[in-house]
Amino acid sequence: MAATIRDVARLAGVSQSSVSRALAAPDQVRAATRERVERAVAQLGYEPSRIARGLSTGRTGTLGFLVPDIANPLFAGIVKAAQRRSRDLGLAVLLADADEDPATELDLIRTLTKQVDGFVLCAPRAADEELRSVCGDLPVVLLNRRVGRLPAVIFDNADGVRQALAHLAALGHRRVAYVAGPRTSWVNRERQRAVRTGAAALGVDVVEPGNVSPDLEGGVAVADLVLAAGVTAVIAYNDMIALGLVSRFAVRGVTVPGDISIVGFDDIPAAALVSPALSTVSQPQDRCGRAGVDLLADLLDDRPTGRARAGGPRASLPTRLIVRASTGPARHP
Amino acid sequence: MAATIRDVARLAGVSQSSVSRALAAPDQVRAATRERVERAVAQLGYEPSRIARGLSTGRTGTLGFLVPDIANPLFAGIVKAAQRRSRDLGLAVLLADADEDPATELDLIRTLTKQVDGFVLCAPRAADEELRSVCGDLPVVLLNRRVGRLPAVIFDNADGVRQALAHLAALGHRRVAYVAGPRTSWVNRERQRAVRTGAAALGVDVVEPGNVSPDLEGGVAVADLVLAAGVTAVIAYNDMIALGLVSRFAVRGVTVPGDISIVGFDDIPAAALVSPALSTVSQPQDRCGRAGVDLLADLLDDRPTGRARAGGPRASLPTRLIVRASTGPARHP
DNA sequence: TTGAAAGCGATACCAG
DNA sequence: CTGGTATCGCTTTCAA
């Protein structure tokens, strides 16, 4: 059996209270006492039980981290960064993978809500009101999503889209497709809107073959529609879809970028590997994950905004177009 | 403030004990009582506090899941499967990413050990004895690793290697490289050994350019050594390394599989996407993740072996070679 | 500066 | 079948 605070107290010849204090507020304890406690702690290899502590403090030292799909490299990268930061802050991470399903998501939040101090919701798919109500007054930080005035870390999607469109327009493309991601994705709606307004401003026609799942299958499934639309370039909701397109295009004998140019989003590792390499709008995953955790930690410690640490409670992170294979349309060399 | 068991008891006009029973063992309570309790529960939206329960039962309803690197698609896939299974079993998952570092790993286990009922350690990098001692007598299930007689789920690495070697030998390769992964990886050692003995049996020469990190960078870094070794084929510790090789080979003007054939391990999604597509030994990630959680759940519930559910406490999952681009050596058409 | 004692929210044993 | 009560391990007043 692991040692408890009582064992330490007994061994050190002091009360439990003193042990507790010696550990939590060392300066409220005489040096001599503190030392005896520390010795006892070391000798017994004592480590306080987090759950027992949780019971009395009402805090668990754990944060809930929700993602739509941990197999998506973007989210894996964000989780990794968040994980590291949490560790540094002494927080544990309860991971929840919602499988891209809004209902599962709400379910997970509901069941986890009792065991965490707060949530980082990465790109949640559920509706605004449902998210609000399910979170109650638990501290929440959103990533890749905006809901009212809740603290959030987002990428500058509009600017990313602008860069992508400007790039394609400069190459001479006049008719591009936007392959939309999940209807439930706030980011998708943002990009969609940005594509529409941005394209109009540049005098570029936009075709939208519809919404697909944000993975390889989604891209493969929609590829033929894209071809049928007679566009010379396509902007995909994310790199997974883009790679799915590449793959299906190859099967159809359509060359990239010769016959059609593609721009994705996220700059996942695989994007640089396919050949020709994928042009993509890169997003700083680590800053995102880190900022999310920082923001939540601030909330937990009651630091109202956390401006100092995370660059504002509603940080917008810059995105950057990475040009790899894209070229102008074939008929316009 | 959320409702407690006391509130429910008061509202239902029964004792706390009865409420507790009505929820945990409904058949030990008169129907009438049970109904009153249920009504009260519904009315108050009561949900028992997991941590309070944890204090008295000594169980947290949470399992610790440790991976070397969540950004590695293999592990992401395994985590996803484990996650789903855990959810079905009513367990929460505390994720820990050790960043491929043995020390971090032990640290994480130590700090998390108090808040979980058991651990699933996926491909842990720490040494046998350290793992044993750090886990104490917490239930532990290993994935991709064998330590003494601890319950484990592993892939049949030897057979995977055998398939890969047989394939290459049949194509006419007589000199192949094995690009090793982390020295700390048990799986790597298994594969390495299998390559050595297997190649000897087939009369194939093996060159080993050394250990690299199991990611793209690792593959890129070692690519030139591989070329210098004058081999016609290479088996890589995993797909990430293999893809790194492909990428660097392209830069060097070496064509795959024309000049050199590559076989990886894991069959991560990206493997099928690069062109030419990567031949690889596929591992059933979902079965692995699921079996790991099942095994641990059995341990927690004191079902001694869990044979029924997971195919044995030390399941060995089949691997399967997926042939994509590999061909025979150029000089041997 | 220290110790005693009252919770925190549930479970589980023991009478009745 | 039900209620009272000790208990889990720690934090936090409140006195001393």
XYZ file of C-alpha atoms (C1' of nucleotides) in Angstrom:
698
model
C 0.000 0.000 0.000
C 1.248 3.436 -0.867
C 2.069 5.824 1.957
C -0.566 8.352 2.983
C -0.247 11.719 4.571
C -0.919 10.062 7.910
C 2.101 7.829 7.601
C 4.231 10.829 6.851
C 2.804 12.726 9.792
C 3.416 9.840 12.128
C 6.961 9.297 10.947
C 7.771 12.983 11.139
C 6.089 13.297 14.487
C 3.823 16.129 13.387
C 0.172 16.487 12.450
C -1.351 15.861 9.044
C -2.048 19.539 8.760
C 1.603 20.354 9.075
C 2.532 17.868 6.438
C -0.060 19.290 4.132
C 1.216 22.781 4.761
C 4.859 21.857 4.500
C 4.099 20.662 1.003
C 1.633 23.263 -0.201
C 2.837 26.382 1.607
C 6.373 25.730 2.829
C 6.777 29.258 4.141
C 4.006 28.851 6.663
C 6.012 26.207 8.438
C 9.091 26.420 10.586
C 12.201 25.307 8.743
C 12.928 22.543 11.227
C 9.449 21.082 10.885
C 9.583 21.323 7.151
C 12.815 19.398 7.070
C 11.486 16.596 9.207
C 8.504 16.357 6.927
C 10.629 16.345 3.843
C 12.780 13.615 5.254
C 9.749 11.517 6.052
C 8.326 12.120 2.607
C 11.537 11.031 0.977
C 11.896 8.021 3.202
C 8.392 6.778 2.463
C 8.391 7.804 -1.161
C 5.167 9.587 -0.406
C 3.171 11.151 -3.176
C -0.137 12.825 -2.424
C -3.185 11.187 -3.951
C -4.570 13.440 -6.587
C -8.070 12.153 -6.255
C -8.179 12.588 -2.519
C -6.923 16.078 -3.002
C -9.494 16.559 -5.689
C -12.262 15.668 -3.323
C -11.457 18.431 -0.933
C -10.266 21.087 -3.347
C -12.779 20.370 -6.052
C -9.962 20.368 -8.566
C -8.608 17.395 -10.374
C -5.435 18.650 -11.974
C -6.745 17.209 -15.206
C -7.942 18.871 -18.349
C -10.201 17.377 -20.942
C -8.981 17.552 -24.523
C -11.444 16.813 -27.243
C -10.612 16.242 -30.896
C -12.757 15.162 -33.817
C -10.204 12.589 -34.959
C -6.842 11.854 -33.442
C -5.784 10.066 -36.627
C -5.854 13.390 -38.430
C -2.240 14.554 -38.378
C -3.245 18.147 -37.721
C -5.016 17.216 -34.530
C -2.304 14.777 -33.542
C 0.177 17.618 -33.783
C -1.978 19.942 -31.735
C -2.564 17.276 -29.099
C 1.119 16.607 -28.891
C 1.912 20.239 -28.231
C -0.911 20.550 -25.728
C 0.276 17.429 -24.003
C 3.752 18.748 -23.559
C 2.557 22.055 -22.226
C 0.167 20.384 -19.810
C 2.919 18.258 -18.487
C 5.012 21.333 -17.802
C 2.103 22.881 -15.962
C 1.508 19.744 -13.938
C -1.771 18.920 -15.600
C -2.870 15.556 -16.878
C -4.717 15.246 -20.169
C -7.867 13.261 -20.576
C -8.165 12.682 -24.305
C -11.459 12.244 -26.075
C -11.866 11.349 -29.722
C -15.340 12.134 -31.001
C -14.995 10.387 -34.353
C -16.272 13.477 -36.148
C -19.675 12.972 -34.585
C -21.430 15.874 -32.829
C -23.536 13.591 -30.643
C -20.562 11.551 -29.481
C -18.841 14.792 -28.735
C -21.546 16.087 -26.426
C -21.726 12.688 -24.796
C -18.023 12.658 -24.113
C -18.069 16.131 -22.676
C -20.940 15.213 -20.435
C -19.324 12.109 -19.029
C -15.888 13.650 -18.656
C -17.076 16.879 -17.203
C -16.980 15.552 -13.660
C -13.388 14.495 -13.816
C -11.731 17.528 -15.307
C -11.104 21.105 -14.292
C -11.813 22.420 -17.732
C -11.936 21.580 -21.399
C -9.958 22.350 -24.472
C -12.305 21.682 -27.328
C -10.431 21.307 -30.565
C -12.598 21.987 -33.585
C -15.782 20.780 -31.911
C -18.531 19.849 -34.341
C -21.559 20.366 -32.139
C -23.807 23.397 -32.422
C -23.111 26.581 -30.496
C -25.955 26.373 -28.016
C -25.403 22.729 -27.297
C -21.746 23.312 -26.589
C -22.583 26.166 -24.286
C -25.163 24.252 -22.336
C -23.185 21.038 -22.075
C -20.159 22.808 -20.718
C -22.179 24.560 -18.058
C -19.821 26.908 -16.343
C -16.760 24.751 -16.653
C -13.850 26.729 -18.021
C -13.565 26.063 -21.722
C -11.133 27.040 -24.407
C -11.922 26.529 -28.046
C -9.429 25.692 -30.735
C -10.331 26.195 -34.361
C -13.779 27.349 -33.466
C -15.526 30.457 -32.332
C -18.602 30.398 -30.142
C -19.771 33.745 -28.922
C -17.173 35.311 -26.703
C -15.687 32.131 -25.370
C -11.908 32.138 -25.240
C -10.557 30.658 -28.428
C -7.424 30.088 -30.426
C -7.952 30.116 -34.123
C -5.890 30.244 -37.246
C -6.346 33.146 -39.571
C -8.376 31.205 -42.082
C -9.443 34.167 -44.144
C -5.872 35.178 -44.689
C -4.854 31.632 -45.557
C -7.575 31.458 -48.155
C -6.591 34.859 -49.463
C -3.015 33.712 -49.941
C -4.117 30.566 -51.705
C -6.480 32.383 -54.038
C -4.023 35.145 -54.808
C -1.445 32.517 -55.651
C -3.742 30.624 -57.997
C -5.062 33.779 -59.619
C -1.538 34.994 -60.200
C -0.761 31.741 -61.955
C -3.665 32.441 -64.292
C -6.391 30.212 -62.906
C -9.862 31.593 -63.561
C -12.027 28.734 -62.452
C -11.301 26.866 -59.215
C -13.125 24.353 -57.082
C -13.459 24.500 -53.325
C -13.850 21.022 -51.849
C -15.656 21.601 -48.592
C -15.063 19.632 -45.397
C -17.707 18.652 -42.871
C -20.752 20.866 -42.742
C -20.330 20.686 -38.974
C -16.902 22.279 -39.128
C -16.747 25.935 -38.238
C -13.383 26.198 -39.940
C -14.882 24.829 -43.094
C -17.602 27.444 -43.081
C -14.994 30.139 -42.544
C -12.899 28.964 -45.447
C -15.889 28.520 -47.646
C -17.012 32.040 -47.042
C -13.510 33.392 -47.558
C -13.219 31.525 -50.838
C -16.480 32.945 -52.108
C -15.783 36.541 -51.266
C -12.113 36.348 -52.147
C -12.735 34.747 -55.510
C -15.382 37.262 -56.404
C -12.947 40.061 -55.673
C -10.362 38.481 -57.951
C -12.805 37.696 -60.698
C -12.320 33.986 -60.275
C -15.186 31.506 -60.670
C -15.751 29.081 -57.834
C -17.284 25.652 -58.157
C -18.309 23.739 -55.054
C -18.772 20.012 -55.541
C -20.084 19.612 -51.996
C -19.061 18.537 -48.531
C -16.921 15.484 -47.908
C -15.348 13.831 -44.897
C -12.001 15.416 -44.081
C -9.917 12.368 -44.872
C -8.382 10.528 -47.802
C -11.637 8.797 -48.628
C -13.392 12.123 -48.863
C -10.887 13.357 -51.390
C -11.000 10.197 -53.443
C -14.778 10.255 -53.477
C -15.096 13.787 -54.764
C -12.244 13.721 -57.263
C -14.337 12.825 -60.262
C -16.827 15.567 -59.545
C -13.979 18.017 -59.470
C -12.736 16.843 -62.834
C -16.194 17.032 -64.304
C -16.481 20.626 -63.149
C -13.846 21.705 -65.609
C -11.673 23.646 -63.224
C -7.950 24.175 -63.545
C -7.288 24.373 -59.831
C -8.768 23.221 -56.588
C -8.585 24.367 -53.015
C -9.285 21.570 -50.568
C -10.596 21.956 -47.054
C -7.536 20.125 -45.783
C -4.496 18.151 -46.836
C -6.073 14.770 -46.284
C -8.749 15.570 -48.830
C -6.136 17.079 -51.105
C -4.066 13.916 -50.947
C -7.143 11.856 -51.686
C -7.651 13.995 -54.780
C -4.052 13.523 -55.853
C -4.402 9.808 -55.485
C -7.609 9.541 -57.484
C -6.367 11.957 -60.136
C -3.381 9.704 -60.680
C -5.719 6.787 -61.298
C -7.693 8.872 -63.754
C -4.505 9.801 -65.586
C -4.814 13.441 -64.617
C -1.459 14.919 -63.738
C -0.836 17.371 -60.952
C -0.008 20.160 -61.437
C 0.095 19.784 -65.207
C -3.623 19.274 -65.686
C -4.818 20.647 -62.393
C -3.288 22.480 -59.447
C -4.134 21.698 -55.850
C -3.801 23.682 -52.646
C -4.577 22.086 -49.296
C -4.622 23.245 -45.704
C -2.589 22.201 -42.646
C 0.795 21.254 -44.066
C 0.724 17.785 -42.604
C 3.967 15.824 -42.987
C 2.615 13.725 -45.828
C 1.973 16.856 -47.888
C 5.659 17.343 -48.498
C 6.173 13.704 -49.378
C 3.855 12.998 -52.218
C 5.208 13.794 -55.573
C 4.630 16.232 -56.824
C 4.564 17.775 -53.365
C 1.387 19.457 -52.261
C 1.038 23.205 -51.995
C -0.679 23.942 -48.732
C -1.545 26.571 -46.180
C 0.444 25.805 -43.089
C -0.893 26.239 -39.578
C 1.296 26.459 -36.480
C 0.038 23.391 -34.624
C 2.345 23.642 -31.686
C 1.534 27.240 -30.967
C -2.117 26.362 -31.188
C -1.924 23.465 -28.746
C 0.279 25.353 -26.381
C -1.811 28.512 -26.421
C -4.953 26.504 -25.806
C -3.560 24.926 -22.684
C -2.105 28.213 -21.474
C -5.403 29.925 -21.890
C -7.197 27.234 -19.964
C -4.596 27.271 -17.221
C -5.124 30.996 -16.881
C -8.820 30.474 -16.584
C -8.312 27.841 -13.931
C -6.053 30.069 -11.924
C -8.499 32.878 -12.336
C -6.174 35.058 -14.276
C -8.904 36.852 -16.173
C -7.586 37.084 -19.690
C -4.145 35.595 -19.829
C -3.108 38.227 -22.277
C 0.506 37.960 -21.207
C 0.892 34.305 -21.931
C -1.085 33.435 -24.947
C -1.337 36.617 -26.912
C -4.912 37.306 -25.944
C -7.852 35.204 -24.912
C -8.928 34.943 -28.490
C -5.665 34.581 -30.277
C -5.622 34.385 -34.045
C -2.560 32.563 -35.304
C -0.991 33.448 -38.635
C -1.109 31.013 -41.513
C 1.364 30.746 -44.325
C 1.009 29.452 -47.839
C 3.637 26.950 -48.802
C 4.002 26.691 -52.528
C 5.224 23.374 -53.778
C 3.958 21.964 -57.038
C 1.277 24.339 -58.205
C 1.611 25.908 -61.641
C -0.588 27.798 -64.054
C -3.287 26.120 -66.118
C -2.066 24.059 -69.065
C -3.742 26.245 -71.651
C -2.047 29.323 -70.242
C 1.687 28.654 -70.140
C -23.510 23.569 -7.566
C -24.169 20.080 -8.849
C -26.439 17.806 -6.876
C -24.879 15.285 -4.513
C -26.106 11.963 -3.312
C -27.381 13.686 -0.196
C -29.668 15.952 -2.160
C -31.090 12.955 -3.941
C -31.598 11.111 -0.687
C -33.339 14.060 0.880
C -35.605 14.608 -2.089
C -36.469 10.930 -2.356
C -36.959 10.680 1.368
C -34.508 7.803 1.760
C -30.981 7.375 3.027
C -27.806 7.910 1.065
C -27.134 4.233 1.242
C -30.357 3.453 -0.534
C -29.586 5.911 -3.261
C -26.194 4.408 -3.720
C -27.688 0.940 -3.905
C -30.542 1.902 -6.152
C -27.912 3.016 -8.628
C -25.267 0.349 -8.214
C -27.363 -2.700 -7.382
C -30.961 -1.987 -8.360
C -32.089 -5.503 -7.493
C -31.206 -5.082 -3.856
C -33.811 -2.370 -3.520
C -37.577 -2.504 -3.466
C -39.093 -1.362 -6.725
C -41.011 1.445 -5.092
C -37.895 2.835 -3.437
C -35.935 2.538 -6.579
C -38.486 4.519 -8.484
C -38.540 7.334 -5.989
C -34.786 7.490 -6.215
C -34.827 7.460 -9.956
C -37.313 10.254 -10.037
C -35.215 12.329 -7.691
C -32.118 11.619 -9.742
C -33.847 12.708 -12.900
C -35.322 15.781 -11.304
C -31.978 16.968 -9.971
C -29.972 15.849 -12.959
C -27.772 14.062 -10.503
C -24.608 12.373 -11.672
C -22.314 10.701 -9.170
C -18.918 12.262 -8.769
C -16.323 9.954 -10.137
C -13.599 11.252 -7.928
C -15.592 10.904 -4.751
C -16.410 7.403 -5.795
C -12.766 6.859 -6.549
C -11.814 7.791 -3.037
C -13.900 5.108 -1.473
C -13.582 2.377 -4.065
C -9.966 3.005 -4.847
C -10.850 2.931 -8.524
C -10.886 5.845 -10.859
C -12.561 4.502 -13.960
C -9.613 5.821 -15.886
C -6.833 4.060 -17.678
C -3.479 5.480 -18.553
C -2.396 5.122 -22.151
C 1.205 5.786 -22.972
C 2.642 6.209 -26.449
C 6.102 7.196 -27.629
C 4.706 9.695 -30.134
C 1.092 10.442 -30.886
C 2.101 12.081 -34.148
C 3.154 8.694 -35.441
C 0.180 7.471 -37.457
C 0.568 3.920 -36.188
C 0.175 5.007 -32.606
C -2.576 7.449 -33.470
C -4.498 4.567 -34.993
C -3.948 2.363 -31.983
C -4.968 5.132 -29.608
C -8.094 5.765 -31.594
C -9.158 2.152 -31.369
C -8.326 1.984 -27.685
C -10.252 5.151 -27.106
C -13.365 3.813 -28.702
C -13.187 0.582 -26.795
C -12.619 2.380 -23.515
C -15.614 4.526 -24.112
C -17.739 1.442 -24.645
C -16.469 0.016 -21.393
C -17.110 3.240 -19.526
C -13.457 4.033 -19.014
C -11.786 7.362 -19.556
C -8.366 7.554 -21.179
C -5.534 9.563 -19.753
C -3.128 9.983 -22.637
C 0.581 10.403 -22.197
C 3.042 11.156 -24.971
C 6.602 10.373 -23.971
C 8.293 11.982 -26.959
C 10.326 8.840 -27.560
C 12.203 9.453 -24.345
C 12.584 6.657 -21.771
C 13.057 9.052 -18.874
C 9.981 11.094 -19.729
C 8.126 7.860 -19.986
C 8.962 6.709 -16.486
C 8.197 10.156 -15.192
C 4.781 10.167 -16.777
C 3.961 6.746 -15.440
C 5.010 7.787 -11.989
C 2.908 10.919 -11.901
C -0.119 9.368 -13.538
C -0.031 6.202 -11.540
C -2.149 7.673 -8.764
C -4.983 8.673 -11.024
C -5.502 5.558 -13.084
C -6.639 2.021 -12.472
C -4.069 0.585 -14.806
C -1.844 1.286 -17.743
C -1.683 0.355 -21.352
C 1.890 0.942 -22.348
C 2.242 1.160 -26.079
C 5.757 0.395 -27.257
C 7.399 1.712 -24.113
C 11.049 2.574 -24.538
C 12.252 2.203 -20.963
C 14.194 -0.812 -19.757
C 12.467 -3.919 -18.466
C 13.363 -3.573 -14.804
C 12.518 0.096 -14.691
C 9.138 -0.520 -16.200
C 8.457 -3.268 -13.729
C 9.440 -1.236 -10.731
C 7.713 1.945 -11.797
C 4.443 0.181 -12.366
C 4.535 -1.457 -8.960
C 1.597 -3.759 -8.860
C -0.691 -1.646 -10.964
C -2.309 -3.703 -13.683
C -0.383 -3.189 -16.880
C -0.825 -4.309 -20.436
C 1.950 -3.935 -22.954
C 1.487 -3.245 -26.624
C 4.323 -3.882 -29.026
C 6.587 -4.949 -26.261
C 7.322 -7.969 -24.194
C 8.557 -7.781 -20.629
C 8.759 -11.061 -18.797
C 5.346 -12.583 -18.447
C 3.378 -9.350 -18.356
C 0.248 -9.427 -20.454
C 0.999 -8.094 -23.886
C -0.385 -7.661 -27.352
C 2.187 -7.821 -30.055
C 2.336 -8.115 -33.766
C 4.009 -11.107 -35.265
C 7.146 -9.227 -36.219
C 9.183 -12.254 -37.134
C 6.580 -13.348 -39.619
C 6.280 -9.862 -41.072
C 10.020 -9.740 -41.611
C 9.942 -13.209 -43.084
C 7.316 -12.158 -45.614
C 9.266 -9.055 -46.539
C 12.524 -10.924 -46.973
C 10.949 -13.746 -48.929
C 9.366 -11.207 -51.224
C 12.610 -9.373 -51.874
C 14.600 -12.554 -52.283
C 12.054 -13.865 -54.754
C 12.473 -10.692 -56.775
C 16.158 -11.422 -56.975
C 17.604 -9.105 -54.362
C 20.793 -10.439 -52.828
C 21.946 -7.507 -50.791
C 19.501 -5.537 -48.669
C 19.772 -2.908 -45.968
C 17.866 -2.902 -42.718
C 17.368 0.626 -41.456
C 16.935 0.225 -37.721
C 14.634 2.316 -35.552
C 15.327 3.424 -31.994
C 17.709 1.271 -30.025
C 15.187 1.589 -27.214
C 12.471 -0.053 -29.255
C 11.793 -3.677 -28.478
C 10.035 -4.070 -31.799
C 13.102 -2.800 -33.557
C 15.261 -5.366 -31.849
C 12.807 -8.079 -32.804
C 12.794 -7.058 -36.432
C 16.513 -6.644 -36.512
C 17.054 -10.135 -35.218
C 14.482 -11.559 -37.604
C 16.166 -9.823 -40.517
C 19.546 -11.226 -39.595
C 18.478 -14.804 -39.150
C 15.981 -14.692 -42.003
C 18.450 -13.238 -44.472
C 21.103 -15.737 -43.531
C 18.677 -18.535 -44.234
C 17.912 -17.098 -47.666
C 21.501 -16.379 -48.529
C 20.874 -12.660 -48.635
C 23.460 -10.172 -47.392
C 22.292 -7.608 -44.860
C 23.779 -4.178 -44.386
C 22.814 -2.118 -41.352
C 23.506 1.590 -41.641
C 22.538 2.144 -38.008
C 19.704 3.352 -35.822
C 17.638 6.386 -36.688
C 14.641 8.135 -35.223
C 11.431 6.523 -36.431
C 10.209 9.489 -38.420
C 10.678 11.187 -41.758
C 13.818 12.949 -40.626
C 15.341 9.638 -39.656
C 14.770 8.256 -43.115
C 16.076 11.335 -44.859
C 19.168 11.343 -42.689
C 20.131 7.764 -43.401
C 19.265 7.678 -47.085
C 22.706 8.503 -48.353
C 24.299 5.836 -46.206
C 21.900 3.337 -47.697
C 22.858 4.354 -51.210
C 26.530 4.162 -50.390
C 26.054 0.634 -49.136
C 25.329 -0.587 -52.611
C 22.159 -2.480 -51.847
C 19.296 -3.081 -54.246
C 16.610 -3.140 -51.597
C 15.954 -1.833 -48.135
C 13.710 -2.836 -45.289
C 12.895 0.068 -43.018
C 11.923 -0.163 -39.379
C 8.702 1.677 -40.197
C 6.859 3.555 -42.910
C 7.856 6.983 -41.676
C 11.509 6.113 -42.174
C 10.694 4.473 -45.476
C 8.941 7.613 -46.673
C 11.892 9.680 -45.583
C 14.080 7.423 -47.709
C 11.780 7.794 -50.705
C 11.874 11.528 -50.361
C 15.650 11.768 -50.130
C 16.158 9.224 -52.910
C 14.068 11.406 -55.188
C 16.347 14.324 -54.453
C 19.371 12.181 -55.214
C 17.816 11.122 -58.501
C 17.482 7.542 -57.389
C 14.217 6.036 -58.570
C 12.067 3.694 -56.555
C 11.638 0.871 -57.281
C 13.744 1.101 -60.443
C 17.045 1.653 -58.698
C 16.111 0.429 -55.265
C 13.147 -1.305 -53.683
C 11.751 -0.360 -50.290
C 9.611 -2.215 -47.794
C 8.322 -0.480 -44.692
C 6.268 -1.492 -41.670
C 2.852 -0.363 -40.416
C 0.909 0.481 -43.561
C 0.155 4.003 -42.470
C -2.236 5.900 -44.746
C 0.526 7.893 -46.369
C 2.211 4.695 -47.543
C -0.445 4.131 -50.152
C -0.329 7.723 -51.311
C 3.209 8.350 -52.304
C 4.034 7.393 -55.778
C 5.213 4.916 -56.367
C 3.253 3.514 -53.462
C 5.197 1.931 -50.662
C 5.293 -1.794 -50.080
C 4.794 -2.368 -46.404
C 3.998 -4.873 -43.705
C 0.592 -4.022 -42.377
C -0.363 -4.304 -38.733
C -3.944 -4.406 -37.472
C -3.963 -1.240 -35.366
C -7.549 -1.394 -34.311
C -7.340 -4.961 -33.097
C -4.228 -4.038 -31.195
C -5.759 -1.035 -29.452
C -8.959 -2.859 -28.719
C -7.271 -5.983 -27.420
C -5.034 -3.912 -25.182
C -7.969 -2.224 -23.504
C -9.898 -5.471 -23.234
C -6.997 -7.154 -21.589
C -6.606 -4.374 -19.092
C -10.329 -4.329 -18.372
C -10.140 -8.038 -17.646
C -7.305 -7.456 -15.274
C -9.207 -4.718 -13.519
C -12.247 -6.900 -13.101
C -10.059 -9.686 -11.922
C -10.880 -11.973 -14.775
C -7.589 -13.815 -14.663
C -6.648 -14.184 -18.289
C -9.381 -12.783 -20.434
C -8.797 -15.451 -22.985
C -12.351 -15.258 -24.234
C -12.224 -11.640 -25.152
C -8.858 -10.809 -26.466
C -7.471 -14.027 -27.803
C -5.168 -14.644 -24.892
C -3.339 -12.490 -22.415
C -0.365 -12.393 -24.679
C -1.960 -12.155 -28.048
C 0.187 -12.129 -31.150
C -1.557 -10.403 -34.021
C -0.910 -11.446 -37.603
C 0.906 -9.135 -39.971
C 0.528 -9.033 -43.703
C 2.868 -7.886 -46.422
C 1.299 -5.458 -48.824
C 3.158 -5.366 -52.084
C 2.920 -2.122 -53.954
C 5.846 -0.803 -55.924
C 8.703 -3.159 -55.194
C 10.425 -4.880 -58.111
C 13.562 -6.814 -58.721
C 17.001 -5.171 -58.925
C 17.728 -3.244 -62.103
C 20.592 -5.434 -63.183
C 18.364 -8.477 -62.889
C 15.270 -7.855 -64.970
C 3.531 28.050 13.966
C 0.958 24.051 15.072
C -2.749 20.504 15.967
C -7.610 19.007 16.170
C -11.440 18.353 13.679
C -14.836 19.204 10.107
C -15.795 18.381 5.661
C -15.475 16.852 0.312
C -19.071 12.819 -2.034
C -19.446 8.494 -2.427
C -19.184 3.285 -0.819
C -19.785 -0.592 2.232
C -20.310 -2.857 6.405
C -23.358 -3.816 10.105
C -27.501 -3.783 12.517
C -32.225 -3.734 12.487
C -34.618 -4.429 2.141
C -33.181 -0.150 4.642
C -30.695 3.300 7.500
C -26.731 4.703 10.273
C -21.959 5.262 10.224
C -17.093 4.584 9.495
C -13.971 5.329 5.866
C -11.147 6.740 1.737
C -6.772 10.790 1.756
C -6.396 15.249 1.765
C -7.424 20.384 2.565
C -8.900 23.923 5.397
C -10.808 26.498 9.021
C -10.408 27.431 13.926
C -8.230 27.488 18.285
C -4.551 27.117 20.968
